[in-house]
Coordinates of C-alpha atoms in Angstrom, one line a residue:
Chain F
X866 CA 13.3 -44.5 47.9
X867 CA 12.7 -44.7 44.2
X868 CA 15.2 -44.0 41.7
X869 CA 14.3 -41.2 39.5
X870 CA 18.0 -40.8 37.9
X871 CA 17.4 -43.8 35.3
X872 CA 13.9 -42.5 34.0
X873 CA 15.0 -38.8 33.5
X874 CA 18.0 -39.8 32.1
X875 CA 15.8 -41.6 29.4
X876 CA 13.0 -38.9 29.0
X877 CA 15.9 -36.3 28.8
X878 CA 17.6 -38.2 26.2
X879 CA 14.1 -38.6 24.1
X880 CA 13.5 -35.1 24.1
X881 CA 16.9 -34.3 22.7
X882 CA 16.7 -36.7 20.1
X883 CA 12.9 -35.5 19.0
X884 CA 14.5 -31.8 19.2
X885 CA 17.6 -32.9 17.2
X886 CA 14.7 -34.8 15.0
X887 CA 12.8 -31.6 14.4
X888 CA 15.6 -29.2 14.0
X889 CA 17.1 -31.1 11.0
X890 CA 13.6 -31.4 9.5
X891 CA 13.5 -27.6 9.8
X892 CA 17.1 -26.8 8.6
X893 CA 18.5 -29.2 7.0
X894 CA 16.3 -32.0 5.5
X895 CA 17.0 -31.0 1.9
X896 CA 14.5 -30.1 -0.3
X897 CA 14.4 -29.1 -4.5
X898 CA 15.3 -25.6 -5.3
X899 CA 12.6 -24.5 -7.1
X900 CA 10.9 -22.1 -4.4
X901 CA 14.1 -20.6 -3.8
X902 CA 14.2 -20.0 -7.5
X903 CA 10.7 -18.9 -8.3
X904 CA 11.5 -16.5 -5.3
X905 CA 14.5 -14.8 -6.8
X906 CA 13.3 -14.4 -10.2
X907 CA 9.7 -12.3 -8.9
X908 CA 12.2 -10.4 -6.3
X909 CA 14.5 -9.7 -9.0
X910 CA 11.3 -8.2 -11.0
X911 CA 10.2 -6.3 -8.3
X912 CA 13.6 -4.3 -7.8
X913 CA 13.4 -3.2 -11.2
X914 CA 10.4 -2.2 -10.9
X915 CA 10.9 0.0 -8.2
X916 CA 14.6 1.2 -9.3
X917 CA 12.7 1.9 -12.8
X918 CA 9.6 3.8 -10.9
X919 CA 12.2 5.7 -8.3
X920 CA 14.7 6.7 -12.1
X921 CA 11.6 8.8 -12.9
X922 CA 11.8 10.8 -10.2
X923 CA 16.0 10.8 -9.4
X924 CA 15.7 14.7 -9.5
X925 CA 12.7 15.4 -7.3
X926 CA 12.7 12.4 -4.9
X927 CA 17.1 12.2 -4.5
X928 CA 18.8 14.8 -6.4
X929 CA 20.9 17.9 -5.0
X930 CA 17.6 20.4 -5.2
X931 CA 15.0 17.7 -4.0
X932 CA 11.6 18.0 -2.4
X933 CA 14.0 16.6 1.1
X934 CA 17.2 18.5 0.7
X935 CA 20.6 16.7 1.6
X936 CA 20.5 17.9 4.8
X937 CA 18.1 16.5 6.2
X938 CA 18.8 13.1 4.9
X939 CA 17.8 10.4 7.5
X940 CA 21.1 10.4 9.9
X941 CA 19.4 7.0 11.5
X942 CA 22.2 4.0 11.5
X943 CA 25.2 3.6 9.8
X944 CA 25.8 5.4 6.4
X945 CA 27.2 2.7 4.2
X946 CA 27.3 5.9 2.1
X947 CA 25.4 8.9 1.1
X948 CA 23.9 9.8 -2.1
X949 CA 25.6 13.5 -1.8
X950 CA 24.5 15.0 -5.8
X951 CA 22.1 14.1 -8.4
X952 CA 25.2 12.4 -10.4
X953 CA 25.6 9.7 -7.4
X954 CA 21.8 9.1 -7.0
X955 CA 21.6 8.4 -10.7
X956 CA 24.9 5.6 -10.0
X957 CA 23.1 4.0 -7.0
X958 CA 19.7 3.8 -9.2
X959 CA 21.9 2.5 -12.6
X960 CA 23.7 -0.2 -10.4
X961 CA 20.2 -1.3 -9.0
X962 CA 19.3 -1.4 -12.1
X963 CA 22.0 -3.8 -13.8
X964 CA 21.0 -5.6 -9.9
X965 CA 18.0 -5.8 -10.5
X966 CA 18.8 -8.2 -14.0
X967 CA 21.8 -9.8 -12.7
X968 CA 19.2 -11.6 -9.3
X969 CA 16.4 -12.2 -12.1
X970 CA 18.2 -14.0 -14.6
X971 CA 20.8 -15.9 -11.6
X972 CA 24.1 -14.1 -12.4
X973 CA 25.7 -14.3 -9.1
X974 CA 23.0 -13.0 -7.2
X975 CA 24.0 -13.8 -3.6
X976 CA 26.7 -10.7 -4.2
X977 CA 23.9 -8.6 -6.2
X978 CA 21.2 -9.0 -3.6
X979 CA 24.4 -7.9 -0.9
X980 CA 24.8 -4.9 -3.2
X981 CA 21.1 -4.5 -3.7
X982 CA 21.0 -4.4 -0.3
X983 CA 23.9 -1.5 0.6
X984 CA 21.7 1.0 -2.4
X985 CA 18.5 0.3 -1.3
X986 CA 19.6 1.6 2.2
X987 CA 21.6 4.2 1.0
X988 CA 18.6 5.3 -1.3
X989 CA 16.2 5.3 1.0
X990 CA 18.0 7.4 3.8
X991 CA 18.5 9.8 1.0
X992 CA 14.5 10.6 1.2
X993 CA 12.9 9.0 4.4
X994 CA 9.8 11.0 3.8
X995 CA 8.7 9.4 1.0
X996 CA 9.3 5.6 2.1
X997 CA 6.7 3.0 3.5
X998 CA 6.6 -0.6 4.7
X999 CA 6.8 -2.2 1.5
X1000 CA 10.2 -0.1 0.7
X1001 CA 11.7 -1.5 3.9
X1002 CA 10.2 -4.9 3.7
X1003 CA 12.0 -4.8 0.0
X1004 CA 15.5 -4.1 1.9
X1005 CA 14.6 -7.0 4.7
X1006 CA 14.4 -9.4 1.8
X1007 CA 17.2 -8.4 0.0
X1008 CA 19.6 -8.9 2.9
X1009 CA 17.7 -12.3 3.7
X1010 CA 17.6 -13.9 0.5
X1011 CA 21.5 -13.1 0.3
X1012 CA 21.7 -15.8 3.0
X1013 CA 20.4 -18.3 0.3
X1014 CA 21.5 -20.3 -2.7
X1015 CA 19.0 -18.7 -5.2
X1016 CA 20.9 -19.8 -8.2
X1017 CA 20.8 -22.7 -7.6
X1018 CA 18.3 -23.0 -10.0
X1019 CA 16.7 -21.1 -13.5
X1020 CA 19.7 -19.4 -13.2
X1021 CA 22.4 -18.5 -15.7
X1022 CA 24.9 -19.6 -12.9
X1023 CA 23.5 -23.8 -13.6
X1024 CA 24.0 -23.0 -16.9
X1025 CA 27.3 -22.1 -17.0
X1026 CA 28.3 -25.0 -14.8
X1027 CA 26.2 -27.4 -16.2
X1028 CA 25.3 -26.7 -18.9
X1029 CA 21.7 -25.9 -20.8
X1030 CA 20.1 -28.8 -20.2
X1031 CA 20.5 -28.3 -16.3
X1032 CA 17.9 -25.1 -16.9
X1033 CA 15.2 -27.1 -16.0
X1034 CA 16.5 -29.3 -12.9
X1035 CA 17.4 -28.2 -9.2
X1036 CA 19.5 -29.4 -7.1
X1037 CA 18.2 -30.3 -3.7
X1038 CA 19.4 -27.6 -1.0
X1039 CA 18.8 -27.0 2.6
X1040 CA 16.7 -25.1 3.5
X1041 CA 17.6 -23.1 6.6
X1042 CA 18.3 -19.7 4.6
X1043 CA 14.1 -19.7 3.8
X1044 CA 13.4 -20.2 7.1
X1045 CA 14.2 -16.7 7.3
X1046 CA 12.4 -16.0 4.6
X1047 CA 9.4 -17.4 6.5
X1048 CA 10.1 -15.9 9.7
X1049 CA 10.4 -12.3 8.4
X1050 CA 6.6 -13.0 6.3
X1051 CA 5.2 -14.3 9.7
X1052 CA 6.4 -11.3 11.6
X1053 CA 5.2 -9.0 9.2
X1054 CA 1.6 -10.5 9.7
X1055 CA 1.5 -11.0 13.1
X1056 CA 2.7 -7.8 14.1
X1057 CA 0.3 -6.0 11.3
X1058 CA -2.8 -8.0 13.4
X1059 CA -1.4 -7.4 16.6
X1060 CA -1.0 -3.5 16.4
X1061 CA -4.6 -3.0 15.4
X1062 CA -6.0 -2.8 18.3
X1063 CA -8.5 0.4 18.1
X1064 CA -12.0 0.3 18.1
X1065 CA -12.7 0.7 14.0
X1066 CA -11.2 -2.6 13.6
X1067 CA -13.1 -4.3 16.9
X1068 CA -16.1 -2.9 15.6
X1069 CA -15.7 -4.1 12.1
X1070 CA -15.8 -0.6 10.5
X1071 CA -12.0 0.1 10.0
X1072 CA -12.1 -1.1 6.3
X1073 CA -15.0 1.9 5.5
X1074 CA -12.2 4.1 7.3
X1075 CA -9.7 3.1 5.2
X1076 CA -11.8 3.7 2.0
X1077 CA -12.5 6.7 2.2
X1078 CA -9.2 7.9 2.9
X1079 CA -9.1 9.7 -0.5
X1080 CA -5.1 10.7 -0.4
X1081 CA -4.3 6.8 -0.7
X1082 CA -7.0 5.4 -2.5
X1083 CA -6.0 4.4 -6.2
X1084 CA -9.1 4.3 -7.7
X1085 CA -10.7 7.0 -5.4
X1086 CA -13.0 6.0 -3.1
X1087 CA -15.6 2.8 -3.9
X1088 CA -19.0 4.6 -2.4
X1089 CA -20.9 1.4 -2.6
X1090 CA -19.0 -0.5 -0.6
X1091 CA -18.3 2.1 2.1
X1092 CA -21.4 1.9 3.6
X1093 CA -22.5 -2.1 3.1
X1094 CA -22.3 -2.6 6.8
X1095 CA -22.6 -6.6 6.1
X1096 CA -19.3 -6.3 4.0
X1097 CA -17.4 -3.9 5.4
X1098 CA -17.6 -6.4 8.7
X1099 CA -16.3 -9.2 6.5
X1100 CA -13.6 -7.4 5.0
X1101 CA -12.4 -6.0 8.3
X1102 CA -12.5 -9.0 10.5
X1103 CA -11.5 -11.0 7.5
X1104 CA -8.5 -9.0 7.2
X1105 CA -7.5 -9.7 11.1
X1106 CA -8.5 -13.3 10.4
X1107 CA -6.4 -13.8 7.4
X1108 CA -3.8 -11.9 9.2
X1109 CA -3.5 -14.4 12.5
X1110 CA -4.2 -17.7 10.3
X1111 CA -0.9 -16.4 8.0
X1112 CA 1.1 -16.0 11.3
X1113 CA 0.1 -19.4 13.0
X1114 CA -1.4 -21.8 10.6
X1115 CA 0.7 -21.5 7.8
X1116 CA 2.8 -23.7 8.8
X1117 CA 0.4 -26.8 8.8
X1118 CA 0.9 -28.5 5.6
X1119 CA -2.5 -29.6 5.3
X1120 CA -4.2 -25.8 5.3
X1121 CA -0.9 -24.0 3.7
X1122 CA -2.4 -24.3 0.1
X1123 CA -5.5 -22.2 0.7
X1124 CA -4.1 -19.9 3.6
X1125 CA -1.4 -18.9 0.2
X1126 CA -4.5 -18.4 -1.6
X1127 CA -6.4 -16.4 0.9
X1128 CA -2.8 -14.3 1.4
X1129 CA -3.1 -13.9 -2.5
X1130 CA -6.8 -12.5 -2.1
X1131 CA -5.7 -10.0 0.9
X1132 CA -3.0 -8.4 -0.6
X1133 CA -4.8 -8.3 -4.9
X1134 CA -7.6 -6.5 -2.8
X1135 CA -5.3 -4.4 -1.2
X1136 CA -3.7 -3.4 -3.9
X1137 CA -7.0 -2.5 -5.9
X1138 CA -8.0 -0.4 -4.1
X1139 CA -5.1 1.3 -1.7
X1140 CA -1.9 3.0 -2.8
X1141 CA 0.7 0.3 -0.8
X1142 CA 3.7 0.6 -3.6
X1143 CA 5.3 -2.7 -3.5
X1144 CA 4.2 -4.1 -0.2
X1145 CA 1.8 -5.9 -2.1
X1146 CA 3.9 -8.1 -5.0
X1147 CA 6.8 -8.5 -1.9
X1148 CA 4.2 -10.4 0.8
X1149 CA 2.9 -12.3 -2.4
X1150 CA 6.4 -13.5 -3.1
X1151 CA 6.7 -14.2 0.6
X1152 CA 4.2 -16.1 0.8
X1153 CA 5.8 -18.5 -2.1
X1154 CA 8.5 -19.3 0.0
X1155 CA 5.8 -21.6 2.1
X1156 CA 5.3 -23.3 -1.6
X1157 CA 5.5 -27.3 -1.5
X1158 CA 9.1 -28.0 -2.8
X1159 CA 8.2 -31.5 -3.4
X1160 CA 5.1 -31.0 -5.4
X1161 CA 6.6 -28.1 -7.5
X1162 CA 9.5 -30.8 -8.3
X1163 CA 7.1 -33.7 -9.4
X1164 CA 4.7 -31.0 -11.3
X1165 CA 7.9 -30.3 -13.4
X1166 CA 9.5 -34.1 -13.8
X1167 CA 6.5 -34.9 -15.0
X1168 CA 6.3 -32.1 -17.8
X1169 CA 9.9 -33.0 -18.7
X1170 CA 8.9 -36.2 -18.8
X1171 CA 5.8 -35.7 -21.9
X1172 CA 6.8 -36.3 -24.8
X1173 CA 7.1 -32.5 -26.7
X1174 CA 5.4 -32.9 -30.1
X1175 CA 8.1 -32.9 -33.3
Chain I
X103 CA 18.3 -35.6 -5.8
X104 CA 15.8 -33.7 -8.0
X105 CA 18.9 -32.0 -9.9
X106 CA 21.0 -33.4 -12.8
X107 CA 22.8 -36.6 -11.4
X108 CA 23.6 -37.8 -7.3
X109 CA 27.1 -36.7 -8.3
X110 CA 26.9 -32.8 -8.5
X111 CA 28.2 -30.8 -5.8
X112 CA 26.2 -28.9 -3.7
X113 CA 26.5 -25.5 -3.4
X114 CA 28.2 -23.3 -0.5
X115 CA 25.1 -23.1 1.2
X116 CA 24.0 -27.1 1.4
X117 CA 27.5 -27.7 2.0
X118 CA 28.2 -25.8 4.8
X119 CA 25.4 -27.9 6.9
X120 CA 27.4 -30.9 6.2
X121 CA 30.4 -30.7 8.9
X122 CA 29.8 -29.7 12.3
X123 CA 31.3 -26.2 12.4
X124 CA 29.0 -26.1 9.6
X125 CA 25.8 -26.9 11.8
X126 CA 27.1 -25.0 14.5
X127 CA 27.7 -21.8 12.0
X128 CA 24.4 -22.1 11.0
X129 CA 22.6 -22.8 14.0
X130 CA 24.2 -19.2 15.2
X131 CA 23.4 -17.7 11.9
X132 CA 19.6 -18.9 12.3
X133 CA 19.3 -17.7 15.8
X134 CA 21.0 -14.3 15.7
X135 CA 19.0 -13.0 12.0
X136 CA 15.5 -14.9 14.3
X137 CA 16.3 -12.2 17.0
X138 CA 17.3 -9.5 14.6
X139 CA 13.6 -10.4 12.8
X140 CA 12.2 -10.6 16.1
X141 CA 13.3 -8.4 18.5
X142 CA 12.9 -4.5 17.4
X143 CA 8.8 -5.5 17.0
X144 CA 8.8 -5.8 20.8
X145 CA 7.2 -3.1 22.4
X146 CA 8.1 -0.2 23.8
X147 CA 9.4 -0.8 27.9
X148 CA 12.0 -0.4 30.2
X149 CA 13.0 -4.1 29.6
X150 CA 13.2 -3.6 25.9
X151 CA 15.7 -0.6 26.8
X152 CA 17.7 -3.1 28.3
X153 CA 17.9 -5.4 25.4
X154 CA 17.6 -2.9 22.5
X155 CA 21.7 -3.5 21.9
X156 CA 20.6 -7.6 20.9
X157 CA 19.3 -6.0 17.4
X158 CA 20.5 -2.2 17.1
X159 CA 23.3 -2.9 14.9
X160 CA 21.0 -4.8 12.4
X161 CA 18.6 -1.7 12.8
X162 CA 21.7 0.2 12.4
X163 CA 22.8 -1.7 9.2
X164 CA 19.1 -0.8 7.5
X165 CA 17.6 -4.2 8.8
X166 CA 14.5 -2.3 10.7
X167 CA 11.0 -3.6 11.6
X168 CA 7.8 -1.9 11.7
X169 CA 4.5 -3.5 10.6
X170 CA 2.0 -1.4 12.1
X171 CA -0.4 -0.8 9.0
X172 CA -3.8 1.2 9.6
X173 CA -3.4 1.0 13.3
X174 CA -4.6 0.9 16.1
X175 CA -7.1 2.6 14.1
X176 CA -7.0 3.7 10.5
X177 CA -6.3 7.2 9.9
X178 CA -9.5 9.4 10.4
X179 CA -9.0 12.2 7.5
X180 CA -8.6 12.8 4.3
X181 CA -6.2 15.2 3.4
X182 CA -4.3 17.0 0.3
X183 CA -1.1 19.5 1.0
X184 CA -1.1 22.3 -1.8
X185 CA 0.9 25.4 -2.6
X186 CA -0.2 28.9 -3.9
X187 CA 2.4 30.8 -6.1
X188 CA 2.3 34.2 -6.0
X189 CA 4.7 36.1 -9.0
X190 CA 5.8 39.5 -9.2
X191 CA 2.8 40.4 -11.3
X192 CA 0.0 39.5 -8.7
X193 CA -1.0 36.0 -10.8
X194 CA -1.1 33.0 -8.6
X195 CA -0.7 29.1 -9.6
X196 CA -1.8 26.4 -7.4
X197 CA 0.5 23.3 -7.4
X198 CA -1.0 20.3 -6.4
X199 CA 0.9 16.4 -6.5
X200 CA 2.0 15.4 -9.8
X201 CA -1.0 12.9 -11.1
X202 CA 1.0 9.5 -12.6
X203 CA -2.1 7.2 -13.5
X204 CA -3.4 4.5 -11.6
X205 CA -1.8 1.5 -12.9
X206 CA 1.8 2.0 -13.5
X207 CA 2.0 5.3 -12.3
X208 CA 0.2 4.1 -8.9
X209 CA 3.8 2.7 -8.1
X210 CA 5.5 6.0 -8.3
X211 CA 2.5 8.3 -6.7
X212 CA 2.8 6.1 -3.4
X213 CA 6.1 8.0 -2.6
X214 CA 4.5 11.4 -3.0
X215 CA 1.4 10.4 -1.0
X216 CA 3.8 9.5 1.5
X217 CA 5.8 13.0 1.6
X218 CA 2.4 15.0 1.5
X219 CA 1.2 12.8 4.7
X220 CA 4.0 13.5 6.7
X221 CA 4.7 17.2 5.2
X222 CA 1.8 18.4 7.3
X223 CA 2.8 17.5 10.2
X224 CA 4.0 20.5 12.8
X225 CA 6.2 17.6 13.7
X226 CA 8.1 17.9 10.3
X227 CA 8.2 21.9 9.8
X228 CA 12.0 21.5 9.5
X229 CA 11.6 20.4 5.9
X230 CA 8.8 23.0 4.9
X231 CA 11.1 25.9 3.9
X232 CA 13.3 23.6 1.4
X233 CA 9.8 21.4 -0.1
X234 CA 8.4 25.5 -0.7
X235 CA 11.5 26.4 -2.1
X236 CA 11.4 22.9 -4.7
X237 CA 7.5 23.7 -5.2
X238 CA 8.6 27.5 -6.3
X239 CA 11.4 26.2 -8.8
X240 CA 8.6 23.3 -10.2
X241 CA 6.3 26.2 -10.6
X242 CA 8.9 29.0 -12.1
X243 CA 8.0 30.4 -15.5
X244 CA 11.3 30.3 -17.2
X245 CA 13.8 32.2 -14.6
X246 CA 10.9 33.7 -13.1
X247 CA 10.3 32.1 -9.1
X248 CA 7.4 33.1 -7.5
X249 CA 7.7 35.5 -5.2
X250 CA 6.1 33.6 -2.4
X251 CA 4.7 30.1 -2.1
X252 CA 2.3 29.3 0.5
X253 CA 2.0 25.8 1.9
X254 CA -1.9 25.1 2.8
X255 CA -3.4 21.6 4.3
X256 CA -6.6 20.5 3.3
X257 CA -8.3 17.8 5.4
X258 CA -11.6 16.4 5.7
X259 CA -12.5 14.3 9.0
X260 CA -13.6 10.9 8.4
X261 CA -16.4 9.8 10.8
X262 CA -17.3 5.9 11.5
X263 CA -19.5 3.7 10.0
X264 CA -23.0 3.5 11.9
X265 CA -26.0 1.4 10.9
X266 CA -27.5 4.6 9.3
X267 CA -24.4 4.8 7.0
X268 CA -21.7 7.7 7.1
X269 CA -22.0 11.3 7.8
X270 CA -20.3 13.9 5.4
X271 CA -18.2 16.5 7.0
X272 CA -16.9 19.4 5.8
X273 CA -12.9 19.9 4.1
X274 CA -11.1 22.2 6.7
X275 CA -8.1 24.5 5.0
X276 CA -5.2 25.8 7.0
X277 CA -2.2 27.6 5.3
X278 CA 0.7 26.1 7.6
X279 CA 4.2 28.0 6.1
X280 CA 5.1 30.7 3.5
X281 CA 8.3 30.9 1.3
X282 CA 9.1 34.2 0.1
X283 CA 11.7 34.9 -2.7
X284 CA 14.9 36.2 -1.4
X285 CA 16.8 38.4 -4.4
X286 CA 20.2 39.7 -4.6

C-alpha cells in the first residue's frame, strides 16, 4: 500500500504558501501612493462638477414644487435622511460642495468621501427619475475610495504633517482598499458586455441603433456614420471587445497600458456623441486605478531629480 | 519607501495590515465589499432569492449595481415628451425640455433626458399629474396657470441597419394625460 499522507501533506502545504504568496502580492505588497492620489483629486473634480450642474437645477430637479414631488421620492433602502424642502436640498448640495474641495485638495477626505457618500444617496432618492448609471456608479466610488488612504499623497493632509516639501513624495501604502476600486470597474464592464445579448449587437448594428436615438444624442445624430455598415460593425463589436478585454485582461501587466488606452478611446467616443452625464470621466478615473504605481513613482523621482533652471 | 524618509509612519490604512487582527480585519473587509460588488449583478432566480440578504443591506445603504447599458438591445425609438398649455383666453404654448448647450450644459440635460424617458411610461403615470402641474407653473404668465396642460409623447421607431442602409419611419404622437386648473 503506498503512502499518500506524506505527498499531500507537501502539495497541500505548497498550495497554501503560493495562496498566502499571491494574496499578499494582491493586498498588501505596498506600493507608492500616487494612483491613489491622482484618483482622488479627478473624483474630487467630478463631484463638483455634478453638485455644480445639479445647484442649477435645486428648484426643478429637488425642491418642494419639483418636476418628482416629495412624495414620491424613491422609498427604496434606508433613508439616511430626506431632503424634505428646497432649503435642505440647497444644504445637502452646499455641503457637497465644500466636499467636493475638501477630497480634491486632501483635507481629510476619507470623512468627506463618507459624507459625500450619505448626500449623494440622499440626493438622489430625492429624484430617482432623473438618475442613471454614472450617478450611481459616482455613489459606489465614493463609498469605496473611503476605504482608502487618498491623502496620503498631493494632499493638504502631507502638508500639514510634513511639511511642503513632502507635496511631491508618497508614502508607500497597501493596496487592498484599490482592489476594490478595481473590482467595482471590472464589474461594471463585464456586466455592461454580458447584458447585451440581443440581436443589434450580435449582428453588429446596435451602434447605428444607438445613433439615431435623437433624445440622447449630444450632437444629434451623425448621418454618415449611421449607415457605414463597415464601421458601424467595428464600433459595435469593438465595443463588446473592449468591454470583455477590460474585464479579463486588464489585469495582465504586459497589455494593461493599451487596454487603459483603448478604455480611454471607448468612453471619449462615448461621450461625443451620447448624453451619459458622468459615467464617462468616473470609468476613466477607474480605469487609473490599474495605473503602474512603480513607474508613476520613478517618472516623478526622476523630474525631482532635474536640476530646475535658476 | 518612495515617501520622505524609511522613518515616517504609515497611515491607518497600511498600518492596520501589519498585525494579525489587522490581516484578518481586512481580509473580511475585502471579502464582504467583493460580494456586496458582486452579488446584486447576479441574475434574477430562485437561488438568488435565497441569497439576496448576503448584499441587501449594502443595496439598502445606496451601494446598488446595475450595469446594463443599451441592452439586450438598444432602445428602438426616438422619442420627445411635450406639453400644450391652454389659458383662459384660448392661446396655447408648447413646452418642450429646457435646451442647456452641448458641452457644459450636456451635463445637466442628461437628467432631463432621463425624466422625459421614463415620464412616458404607462408604468410611471403616478407622477404625470404633479410633472403637468410643474410644467403649468414653468409656463404661467405671471399668476396666470394654464388652464389645462396636456402631456403628449412623440416617438419615432428606429428600424435596423440592412445592407441597403436604414429606412425612415414616420414620428407617431399620443397625448397620454391632461392637467386641468382647479380654482377656488
Amino acid at each position: 500500500m503506498v503512502d499518500i499522507a506524506a505527498p499531500t501533506a507537501a502539495l497541500l502545504e505548497r498550495t497554501r504558501s503560493q495562496f498566502d504568496a499571491a494574496a499578499h502580492a494582491l493586498l498588501l505588497r505596498k506600493r507608492p501612493a500616487w494612483p491613489l492620489a491622482i484618483i482622488r483629486i479627478l473624483f474630487g473634480l467630478v463631484v463638483f462638477g455634478w453638485t455644480a450642474t445639479m445647484a442649477v437645477d435645486v428648484a426643478s430637479l429637488l425642491g418642494s414644487d419639483a418636476l418628482v414631488p416629495l412624495e414620491f421620492a424613491s422609498q427604496d433602502g434606508w433613508n439616511w435622511f430626506t431632503l424634505e424642502s428646497t432649503g435642505a436640498a440647497w444644504v445637502a448640495i452646499g455641503v457637497l460642495l465644500i466636499a467636493s474641495v475638501a477630497i480634491t485638495l486632501g483635507w481629510r477626505p476619507t470623512a468627506w468621501l463618507a459624507v459625500t457618500f450619505v448626500l449623494l444617496v440622499a440626493v438622489q432618492r430625492r429624484n430617482p427619475m432623473i438618475l442613471n448609471s454614472g450617478d450611481v456608479l459616482l455613489r459606489n466610488f465614493a463609498l469605496i475610495l473611503a476605504f482608502m488612504p487618498t491623502g496620503a499623497a498631493l494632499s493638504v493632509d502631507r502638508w500639514r504633517r510634513h511639511g511642503r516639501s513632502a507635496l511631491w513624495t508618497a508614502p508607500d501604502v497597501a493596496p487592498w482598499g484599490l482592489r476594490l476600486i478595481q473590482l467595482q470597474l471590472c464589474v461594471v464592464y463585464f456586466f455592461a458586455f454580458w447584458s447585451k445579448g440581443g440581436d443589434l449587437w450580435h449582428n453588429g448594428t446596435a451602434v447605428s441603433t444607438v445613433f439615431r436615438i435623437d433624445d440622447i444624442t449630444r450632437f444629434g445624430s451623425p448621418g454618415w456614420l449611421t449607415t457605414n455598415v463597415a464601421l458601424i460593425g467595428l464600433f459595435t463589436w469593438g465595443t463588446l471587445a473592449i468591454e470583455l478585454a477590460l474585464t479579463t485582461l486588464l489585469w495582465a501587466r504586459r497589455l494593461r497600458p493599451v487596454l487603459i488606452g483603448l478604455g480611454f478611446l471607448l468612453h471619449f467616443f462615448i461621450d461625443v456623441f451620447v448624453l451619459v452625464g458622468f459615467f464617462g470621466p468616473l470609468m476613466m478615473i477607474g480605469l487609473l486605478s490599474f495605473a503602474d504605481a512603480d513607474w508613476l513613482e520613478r517618472r516623478i523621482a526622476a523630474r525631482r531629480a532635474t536640476p530646475q533652471p535658476a | 519607501m518612495s515617501g520622505l524618509d524609511a522613518t515616517e509612519r504609515p497611515d491607518a490604512h497600511t498600518a492596520l495590515v501589519r498585525t494579525r487582527v489587522g490581516k484578518v480585519v481586512v481580509a473580511v473587509l475585502v471579502i464582504v465589499m467583493s460580494v456586496w460588488i458582486v452579488g446584486p449583478n447576479i441574475p434574477a432566480s430562485p437561488v438568488r432569492d435565497k441569497v439576496d440578504v448576503v448584499w441587501s443591506p449594502a443595496v439598502n445603504a445606496g451601494f446598488e449595481q446595475n450595469w446594463s447599458v443599451f441592452s439586450p438591445n438598444p432602445r428602438a425609438q426616438a422619442l420627445e415628451v411635450v406639453a400644450v398649455a391652454e389659458f383662459g383666453d384660448g392661446t396655447t404654448t408648447e413646452w418642450t425640455l429646457p435646451e442647456l448647450g452641448q458641452t457644459i450644459g450636456a451635463y445637466r440635460s442628461y437628467r432631463w433626458r432621463k425624466w422625459q424617458e421614463r415620464i412616458r411610461l404607462d408604468s410611471n403615470a403616478r407622477y404625470w399629474d404633479s410633472s403637468a402641474a410643474w410644467i403649468a407653473r414653468d409656463v404661467a404668465r405671471g399668476d396666470e396657470l394654464p388652464v389645462s396642460v396636456r402631456l403628449i409623447r412623440r416617438w419615432r421607431d428606429i428600424k435596423p441597419l440592412t445592407a441597403n442602409g436604414i429606412v425612415d419611419t414616420k414620428v407617431n404622437e399620443f397625448e397620454f394625460h391632461v392637467w386641468g386648473r382647479v380654482d377656488g
